[in-house]
């Protein structure tokens, strides 16, 4: 079995973010690392974040930093990854790509303890960069420029110290003196030697300064001083004339200013009044803002509170360190303060946000200072504050993020054309259920009712040079309605259009006149109001029309074509007639090429299942140039011109080309390339769009030509990063559409459906899914779908939090203390729906108040996804938390389908894992599945992490025991068990009489239940230890699994073993055969292995397109979705494996990791082809594309067609 791996939705979480002027010029950009993807974002003038560039780097990005050489206008990007190399990138604005300037190897690949890449620090003047490892090694590279102003890099200088753990490093700003770097270090040499543990307890962290001597070209330890053992982060303080230099050390509960030979200044971090005493406060992210005359720091704590830190200083003497409460936003991994007055917050979990500064915290607020630090017997006096709503910041945009995906199911609950993907995302109060649908998101601008049912709609400008459209023309069965576009849209009667007849086409003709084609003739309305009318001969009527700005072709009933052109004076002149053999089904004329008088090609579709290309040149007018036969009758034709591009916005090289698209009656879109010289047709592709014949319309999206196809749902065909993408729009069925441009909405679409006129715009391009978000209360753990009733049952649980009732009471107290009274929002319902805008403390924003770590809260929720309403919400009482869920039908049919939920009471992970008790709750569904009622709960001796129905009974995995239960009146009754599993059972799947059990660190075990003996036997297991995070049953002998190191793998029981076990009547083969090394007698074989590079948390089998093949869909912790599709032919396997091989050679990954080694990071990659690498083919330069295509005996066009075909099989 060979699989093709393709990422459907790139990771949405962010590991680290930096900001700077990467394109040169004034604009500020943000570079974010999303695990294995590097993105360049820019807030536009409206404050919306746009993604300019997204690159797969096939490696793990561990750190990012930016620097600029003195006097230059542009920032460079330094990437620390798992490749054992330092890589310096520059953003190329013209081609919209990252250029690799330097790549220097210093160590082995992979994320290792002593190989640098985990930490990066930059000298603030851009003269040197330090790359650090978690332990021992630190390297310094000197950066400079050569005579032609190119960036140069030195060989590495070592600053190693063995037996030392590094917690954080940063550059020290000392102007143009020798560059200095600071590090928080812990020496464990003594602790290693001392077996009593005494030295380990006394180990002390130090702050060490390293100096790079530019004259002697070596690095020395300059100064070292003790620092709090809670120190976790360093922040550079401006120096060299801008400030006092030195560093801020962020430690537990304190911020300390330290500098060589200067006294320390220490200030306590204010803490929330409701924090338990045992919890400290740590700083997790920091940002600095520096102006000519002042600078300040924003530090964010692990609870989301941001503090503004300022230093009172006189040149280099610091007198006071102040920490003032600023605002509270969700916890971030990185914060970026942009010069344009924005704060970009890359959230740890949930959506990322862009905030605008309203103020910079000048007003008085809770403030602690080094001057007012009070020492008591117990330590330093804490300072308390109460979070409030945003005062200095206001949120203006957010970027959707699925991180982390906890669980996922694919199902067509809404009976749409394609199934929906239900994902559980987020953590704590920011968690949500997100329903993903393949397609682009739409934002609807206006919907207005029309007096009848319209058949078509057009928009026209009054003049070629106008920016906006002047009229919307709507055609009905026996009339035409003209609406003028201004501040409002209203009906006009003096437009010159004939309104007593339906229209067939309305467009701008020539430079400044309008044309209306109706069944009895052509009406030509000149700019000065003169009207010329051309009437059809005899009783014949016009049935079809095709036109561009200078040419019109009409088809009369019977198949006669008449061709008109606009002459020099702007008149419409009849040029030529031509009889076709039968009626014409559809027409289109290619757009007029730049600088030409006319277009050369006319396409005519006939009812004999053909398309003919006719010439419109005066020399051979109406001669047939080529014929294409089709599988059905063409209903709609559209020429789409693609301009040539060299890099630029879509990041790909391709020559100018002309495509002819045809919508067939069978619902297929047929697309072929027209040779611009001869008119020959080649390279045809087809794709099924829906149950209605697609109607094709030309619209513009982001200034480029695109195609709208209206079938049983709308589709958009556009070019994005060199790929032609055909994506559905998440919108209802439309009848007819036209592009629309007005001053309120520059790029929209006006369409008709039913008796309404709709105006909408298409949101972010290039996205695969759009999402509907339903907020949840706690971190979601797992869910199940009740197919019959179309409901979801979700279990949610959080550690160290109060229950809803306790939170409400505390909130009430706090409001009364603040004198706010009740505010009318004391009820839980409102809190569930995010509360109203006036809620002074929304949990979503502030997080839940923290409790002791052994306190758990949990709930079971029944949710109707269609209406997004929660029909039942059960909070579990006294410290119980839910961990597993399944529906079960027991043998006695008394209650029908029941719900089993596995819970743990008082679970603790530290100092050692312990649990007071485990339970299995059995609930029955009431009120047609919308409510739950507890039947009984059964205490068990561990945490039931896996539950599954099996032959009318319930299988439970409780620690290392697999147990079979039956339903009793008061509790569950044990029927059978097997205690031979190595560690902890985390997943159970069943098929016929086989049970597939996943162990937390020992992969899969295949079991069989023998009914006659009432025994569970393990008959096969895996020989590779795998830490399972997800599993899915593929077929009788095959399981798919994912481990915590980011690998996906399939295991299969060999066919002969499988047959033997099935044909074994006495069970002797299983029972008496001795296992090898305490394992099972048989071993499963690994048939597929692939390193995704991101922890996979759920696997599902699904077909995402109607009639498409089934593939495995996986969701990851970083919030990405991917798929694995099985190849059906050996030829495809050969083609793609060769393409992958050439891509590896000709286009190695960006940050210096070897592609093959990356995909084999833990186990050698086996039988999986990396579609993400293959899909980078169109972004290569043209000559490279041709070179690879020649090696494969294909043309670049054929390779693109293959890539498109396999992508269309998946989504």
PDB file of N, CA and C in Angstrom, residues 777 802-816 822 825-832 839 841 843 848-849:
ATOM      1  N   UNK A 777     -17.123  25.292  27.552  1.00  0.00           N
ATOM      2  CA  UNK A 777     -16.820  25.819  28.880  1.00  0.00           C
ATOM      3  C   UNK A 777     -15.420  25.461  29.362  1.00  0.00           C
ATOM      4  N   UNK A 802     -12.199  26.462  39.428  1.00  0.00           N
ATOM      5  CA  UNK A 802     -13.415  26.344  40.240  1.00  0.00           C
ATOM      6  C   UNK A 802     -14.592  25.952  39.358  1.00  0.00           C
ATOM      7  N   UNK A 803     -15.631  25.385  39.975  1.00  0.00           N
ATOM      8  CA  UNK A 803     -16.827  25.050  39.205  1.00  0.00           C
ATOM      9  C   UNK A 803     -17.602  26.325  38.882  1.00  0.00           C
ATOM     10  N   UNK A 804     -18.562  26.191  37.975  1.00  0.00           N
ATOM     11  CA  UNK A 804     -19.317  27.359  37.511  1.00  0.00           C
ATOM     12  C   UNK A 804     -19.987  28.087  38.678  1.00  0.00           C
ATOM     13  N   UNK A 805     -20.559  27.314  39.621  1.00  0.00           N
ATOM     14  CA  UNK A 805     -21.269  27.956  40.737  1.00  0.00           C
ATOM     15  C   UNK A 805     -20.294  28.768  41.586  1.00  0.00           C
ATOM     16  N   UNK A 806     -19.135  28.170  41.889  1.00  0.00           N
ATOM     17  CA  UNK A 806     -18.146  28.880  42.715  1.00  0.00           C
ATOM     18  C   UNK A 806     -17.659  30.138  42.000  1.00  0.00           C
ATOM     19  N   UNK A 807     -17.460  30.024  40.675  1.00  0.00           N
ATOM     20  CA  UNK A 807     -16.990  31.198  39.917  1.00  0.00           C
ATOM     21  C   UNK A 807     -18.022  32.305  39.942  1.00  0.00           C
ATOM     22  N   UNK A 808     -19.294  31.925  39.765  1.00  0.00           N
ATOM     23  CA  UNK A 808     -20.360  32.937  39.768  1.00  0.00           C
ATOM     24  C   UNK A 808     -20.408  33.655  41.105  1.00  0.00           C
ATOM     25  N   UNK A 809     -20.300  32.869  42.205  1.00  0.00           N
ATOM     26  CA  UNK A 809     -20.363  33.474  43.536  1.00  0.00           C
ATOM     27  C   UNK A 809     -19.198  34.449  43.725  1.00  0.00           C
ATOM     28  N   UNK A 810     -18.000  34.009  43.288  1.00  0.00           N
ATOM     29  CA  UNK A 810     -16.820  34.861  43.453  1.00  0.00           C
ATOM     30  C   UNK A 810     -16.969  36.139  42.632  1.00  0.00           C
ATOM     31  N   UNK A 811     -17.530  35.983  41.432  1.00  0.00           N
ATOM     32  CA  UNK A 811     -17.723  37.129  40.539  1.00  0.00           C
ATOM     33  C   UNK A 811     -18.665  38.137  41.190  1.00  0.00           C
ATOM     34  N   UNK A 812     -19.751  37.598  41.754  1.00  0.00           N
ATOM     35  CA  UNK A 812     -20.766  38.440  42.381  1.00  0.00           C
ATOM     36  C   UNK A 812     -20.126  39.251  43.506  1.00  0.00           C
ATOM     37  N   UNK A 813     -19.332  38.540  44.325  1.00  0.00           N
ATOM     38  CA  UNK A 813     -18.656  39.210  45.437  1.00  0.00           C
ATOM     39  C   UNK A 813     -17.782  40.337  44.926  1.00  0.00           C
ATOM     40  N   UNK A 814     -17.039  40.001  43.868  1.00  0.00           N
ATOM     41  CA  UNK A 814     -16.076  40.982  43.345  1.00  0.00           C
ATOM     42  C   UNK A 814     -16.808  42.195  42.779  1.00  0.00           C
ATOM     43  N   UNK A 815     -17.974  41.978  42.123  1.00  0.00           N
ATOM     44  CA  UNK A 815     -18.738  43.121  41.591  1.00  0.00           C
ATOM     45  C   UNK A 815     -19.264  43.979  42.734  1.00  0.00           C
ATOM     46  N   UNK A 816     -19.756  43.273  43.765  1.00  0.00           N
ATOM     47  CA  UNK A 816     -20.336  44.052  44.868  1.00  0.00           C
ATOM     48  C   UNK A 816     -19.242  44.850  45.544  1.00  0.00           C
ATOM     49  N   UNK A 822     -25.308  44.070  40.501  1.00  0.00           N
ATOM     50  CA  UNK A 822     -25.442  42.802  39.797  1.00  0.00           C
ATOM     51  C   UNK A 822     -25.128  42.915  38.316  1.00  0.00           C
ATOM     52  N   UNK A 825     -25.973  40.233  34.926  1.00  0.00           N
ATOM     53  CA  UNK A 825     -25.435  39.072  34.220  1.00  0.00           C
ATOM     54  C   UNK A 825     -24.872  38.066  35.191  1.00  0.00           C
ATOM     55  N   UNK A 826     -25.683  37.721  36.165  1.00  0.00           N
ATOM     56  CA  UNK A 826     -25.218  36.707  37.100  1.00  0.00           C
ATOM     57  C   UNK A 826     -25.536  35.303  36.632  1.00  0.00           C
ATOM     58  N   UNK A 827     -26.314  35.173  35.559  1.00  0.00           N
ATOM     59  CA  UNK A 827     -26.722  33.801  35.221  1.00  0.00           C
ATOM     60  C   UNK A 827     -25.699  33.108  34.342  1.00  0.00           C
ATOM     61  N   UNK A 828     -25.696  31.794  34.444  1.00  0.00           N
ATOM     62  CA  UNK A 828     -24.674  31.009  33.748  1.00  0.00           C
ATOM     63  C   UNK A 828     -24.863  31.044  32.247  1.00  0.00           C
ATOM     64  N   UNK A 829     -26.125  31.103  31.810  1.00  0.00           N
ATOM     65  CA  UNK A 829     -26.406  31.018  30.374  1.00  0.00           C
ATOM     66  C   UNK A 829     -25.646  32.097  29.617  1.00  0.00           C
ATOM     67  N   UNK A 830     -25.713  33.315  30.183  1.00  0.00           N
ATOM     68  CA  UNK A 830     -25.116  34.425  29.461  1.00  0.00           C
ATOM     69  C   UNK A 830     -23.600  34.262  29.421  1.00  0.00           C
ATOM     70  N   UNK A 831     -23.075  33.757  30.522  1.00  0.00           N
ATOM     71  CA  UNK A 831     -21.647  33.515  30.563  1.00  0.00           C
ATOM     72  C   UNK A 831     -21.252  32.492  29.506  1.00  0.00           C
ATOM     73  N   UNK A 832     -22.122  31.499  29.286  1.00  0.00           N
ATOM     74  CA  UNK A 832     -21.848  30.464  28.294  1.00  0.00           C
ATOM     75  C   UNK A 832     -21.693  31.067  26.913  1.00  0.00           C
ATOM     76  N   UNK A 839     -19.967  42.868  29.958  1.00  0.00           N
ATOM     77  CA  UNK A 839     -19.487  42.019  31.040  1.00  0.00           C
ATOM     78  C   UNK A 839     -18.099  42.487  31.468  1.00  0.00           C
ATOM     79  N   UNK A 841     -15.821  41.216  33.292  1.00  0.00           N
ATOM     80  CA  UNK A 841     -14.766  40.205  33.314  1.00  0.00           C
ATOM     81  C   UNK A 841     -15.197  39.000  32.496  1.00  0.00           C
ATOM     82  N   UNK A 843     -14.717  35.498  30.919  1.00  0.00           N
ATOM     83  CA  UNK A 843     -13.765  34.417  31.176  1.00  0.00           C
ATOM     84  C   UNK A 843     -12.914  34.123  29.958  1.00  0.00           C
ATOM     85  N   UNK A 848      -9.907  31.423  33.659  1.00  0.00           N
ATOM     86  CA  UNK A 848     -10.647  31.156  34.884  1.00  0.00           C
ATOM     87  C   UNK A 848      -9.766  31.462  36.086  1.00  0.00           C
ATOM     88  N   UNK A 849     -10.376  31.857  37.217  1.00  0.00           N
ATOM     89  CA  UNK A 849      -9.588  31.998  38.440  1.00  0.00           C
ATOM     90  C   UNK A 849      -8.939  30.660  38.774  1.00  0.00           C
TER      91      UNK A 849
END
